[in-house]
XYZ file of C-alpha atoms in Angstrom:
161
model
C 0.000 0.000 0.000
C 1.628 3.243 -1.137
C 0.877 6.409 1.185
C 0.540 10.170 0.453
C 3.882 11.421 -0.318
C 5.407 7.945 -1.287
C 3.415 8.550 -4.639
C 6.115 9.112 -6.968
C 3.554 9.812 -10.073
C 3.034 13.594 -11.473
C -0.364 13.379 -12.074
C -3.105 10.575 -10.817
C -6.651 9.184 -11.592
C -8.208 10.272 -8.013
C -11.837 9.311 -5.945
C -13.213 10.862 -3.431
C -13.570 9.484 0.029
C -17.494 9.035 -1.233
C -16.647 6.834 -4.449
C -17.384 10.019 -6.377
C -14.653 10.379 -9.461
C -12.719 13.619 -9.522
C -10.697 13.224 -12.375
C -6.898 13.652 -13.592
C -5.426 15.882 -11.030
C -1.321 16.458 -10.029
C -0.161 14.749 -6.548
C 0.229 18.042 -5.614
C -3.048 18.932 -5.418
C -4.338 15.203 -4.764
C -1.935 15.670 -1.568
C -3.560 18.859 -0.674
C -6.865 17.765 -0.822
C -6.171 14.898 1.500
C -4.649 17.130 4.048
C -7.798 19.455 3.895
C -10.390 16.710 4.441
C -7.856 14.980 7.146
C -7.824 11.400 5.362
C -4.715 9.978 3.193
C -4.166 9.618 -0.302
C -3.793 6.058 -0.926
C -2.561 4.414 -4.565
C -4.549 1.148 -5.518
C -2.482 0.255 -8.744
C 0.844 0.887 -10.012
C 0.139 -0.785 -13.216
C -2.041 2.182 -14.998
C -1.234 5.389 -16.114
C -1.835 7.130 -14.381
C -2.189 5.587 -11.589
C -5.931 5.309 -9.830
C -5.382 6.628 -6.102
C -8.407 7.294 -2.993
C -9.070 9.470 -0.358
C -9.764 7.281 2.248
C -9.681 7.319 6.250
C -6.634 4.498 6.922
C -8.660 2.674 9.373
C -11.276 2.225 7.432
C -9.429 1.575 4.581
C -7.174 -1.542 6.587
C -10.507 -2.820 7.809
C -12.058 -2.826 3.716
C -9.031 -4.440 2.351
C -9.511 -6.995 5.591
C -12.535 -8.156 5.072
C -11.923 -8.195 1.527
C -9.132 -10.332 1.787
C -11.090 -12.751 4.233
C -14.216 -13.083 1.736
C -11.351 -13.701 -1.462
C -10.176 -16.641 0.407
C -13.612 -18.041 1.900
C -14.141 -18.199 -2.124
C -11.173 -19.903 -2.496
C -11.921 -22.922 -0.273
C -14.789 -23.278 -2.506
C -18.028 -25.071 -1.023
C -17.863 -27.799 1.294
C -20.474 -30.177 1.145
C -21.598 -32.143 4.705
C -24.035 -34.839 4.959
C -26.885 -35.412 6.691
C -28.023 -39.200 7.183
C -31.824 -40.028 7.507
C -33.629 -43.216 8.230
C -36.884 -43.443 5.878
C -39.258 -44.177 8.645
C -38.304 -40.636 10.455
C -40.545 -39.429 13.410
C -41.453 -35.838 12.445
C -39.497 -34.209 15.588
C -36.088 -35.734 14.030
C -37.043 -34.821 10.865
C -37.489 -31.101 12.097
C -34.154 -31.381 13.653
C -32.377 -32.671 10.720
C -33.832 -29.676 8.562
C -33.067 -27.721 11.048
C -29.506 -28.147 10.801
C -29.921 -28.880 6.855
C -30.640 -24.743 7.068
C -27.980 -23.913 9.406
C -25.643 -25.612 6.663
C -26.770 -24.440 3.746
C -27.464 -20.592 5.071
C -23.771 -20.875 5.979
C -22.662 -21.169 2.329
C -21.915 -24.743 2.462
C -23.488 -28.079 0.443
C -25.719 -30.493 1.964
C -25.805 -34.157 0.807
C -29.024 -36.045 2.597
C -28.066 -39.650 2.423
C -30.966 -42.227 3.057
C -29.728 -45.882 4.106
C -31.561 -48.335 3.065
C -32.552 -51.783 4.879
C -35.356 -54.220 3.322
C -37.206 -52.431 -0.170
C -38.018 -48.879 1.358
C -36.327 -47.136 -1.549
C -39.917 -45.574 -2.191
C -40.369 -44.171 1.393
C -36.793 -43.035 1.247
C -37.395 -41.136 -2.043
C -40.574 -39.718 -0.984
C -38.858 -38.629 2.070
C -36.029 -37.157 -0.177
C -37.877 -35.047 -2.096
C -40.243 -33.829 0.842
C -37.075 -32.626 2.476
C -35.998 -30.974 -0.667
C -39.292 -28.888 -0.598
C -39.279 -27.738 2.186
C -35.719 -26.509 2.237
C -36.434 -24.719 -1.277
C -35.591 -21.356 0.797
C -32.704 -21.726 1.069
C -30.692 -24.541 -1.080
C -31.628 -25.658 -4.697
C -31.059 -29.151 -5.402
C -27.829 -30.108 -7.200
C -28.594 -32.864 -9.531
C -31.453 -35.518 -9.541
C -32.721 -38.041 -6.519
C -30.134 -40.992 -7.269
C -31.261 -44.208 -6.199
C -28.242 -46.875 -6.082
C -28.673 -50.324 -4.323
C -28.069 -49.498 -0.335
C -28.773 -45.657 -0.590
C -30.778 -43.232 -1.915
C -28.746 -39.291 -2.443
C -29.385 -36.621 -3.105
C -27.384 -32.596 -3.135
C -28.405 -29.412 -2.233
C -26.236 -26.438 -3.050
C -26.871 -23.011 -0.964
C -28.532 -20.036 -3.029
């Protein structure tokens, strides 16, 4: 982060402590201006010309790039996906746990995979249940893919919106 009089540049694209453009203007008078209002004149590129600079309080500024930096690499990781296992014959006060916490994942940016096990031929029940949990937690997650029914287990994904 280049500061005020570090700005080696003769002239410089400059913004207002608003966001408001205010042209082409010499360091000089960029510097001045930032003296006058109290806040520091702060360079976001060296790789323009001229170079794009800001009026902007440092604190505020520090705590911006921050959080900036903190939401670039929560993008990075990329969604995890956690999985939430179900019986099909559920009671309903389970059930309203499970999407409970189904919501609590998915409103925290994260994928939910609802996995039914399967003992004896309840792949019906299961699916049913499936897709009745999928409904109600249209809200907040959209489903992935379709209901896949494989031999011990019926999946199925739910992304966050």
């Amino acid at each position: 982060m280049i500061l005020n009089e570090k700005i080696k540049a003769a002239v410089v694209e400059l913004t207002g402590v608003n966001g408001e453009d205010l042209g082409i203007i010499s360091t000089k008078e960029a510097l001045q201006m930032a003296k006058e209002q109290g806040v520091d004149l702060v360079c976001l590129s060296l790789a323009s010309s001229p170079p794009p600079c800001q009026l902007v309080n440092r604190t505020n500024y520090k705590e911006q790039v921050i959080k900036e930096n903190a939401k670039n690499r929560k993008a990075e990781k990329g969604v995890k996906v956690k999985e939430i296992r179900l019986s099909a014959y559920i009671e309903d006060h389970d059930y309203d746990t499970k999407k409970r916490q189904a919501e609590r994942i998915l409103s925290s940016g994260d994928a939910v995979q609802l996995t039914v096990k399967l003992e004896k031929k309840e792949s019906q029940e299961a699916k049913r249940l499936i897709e009745q949990f999928i409904k109600d937690l249209t809200h907040c997650g959209k489903q992935d893919k379709g209901i896949q029914v494989s031999g011990k287990q019926v999946v199925a994904n739910l992304l966050p919106l």
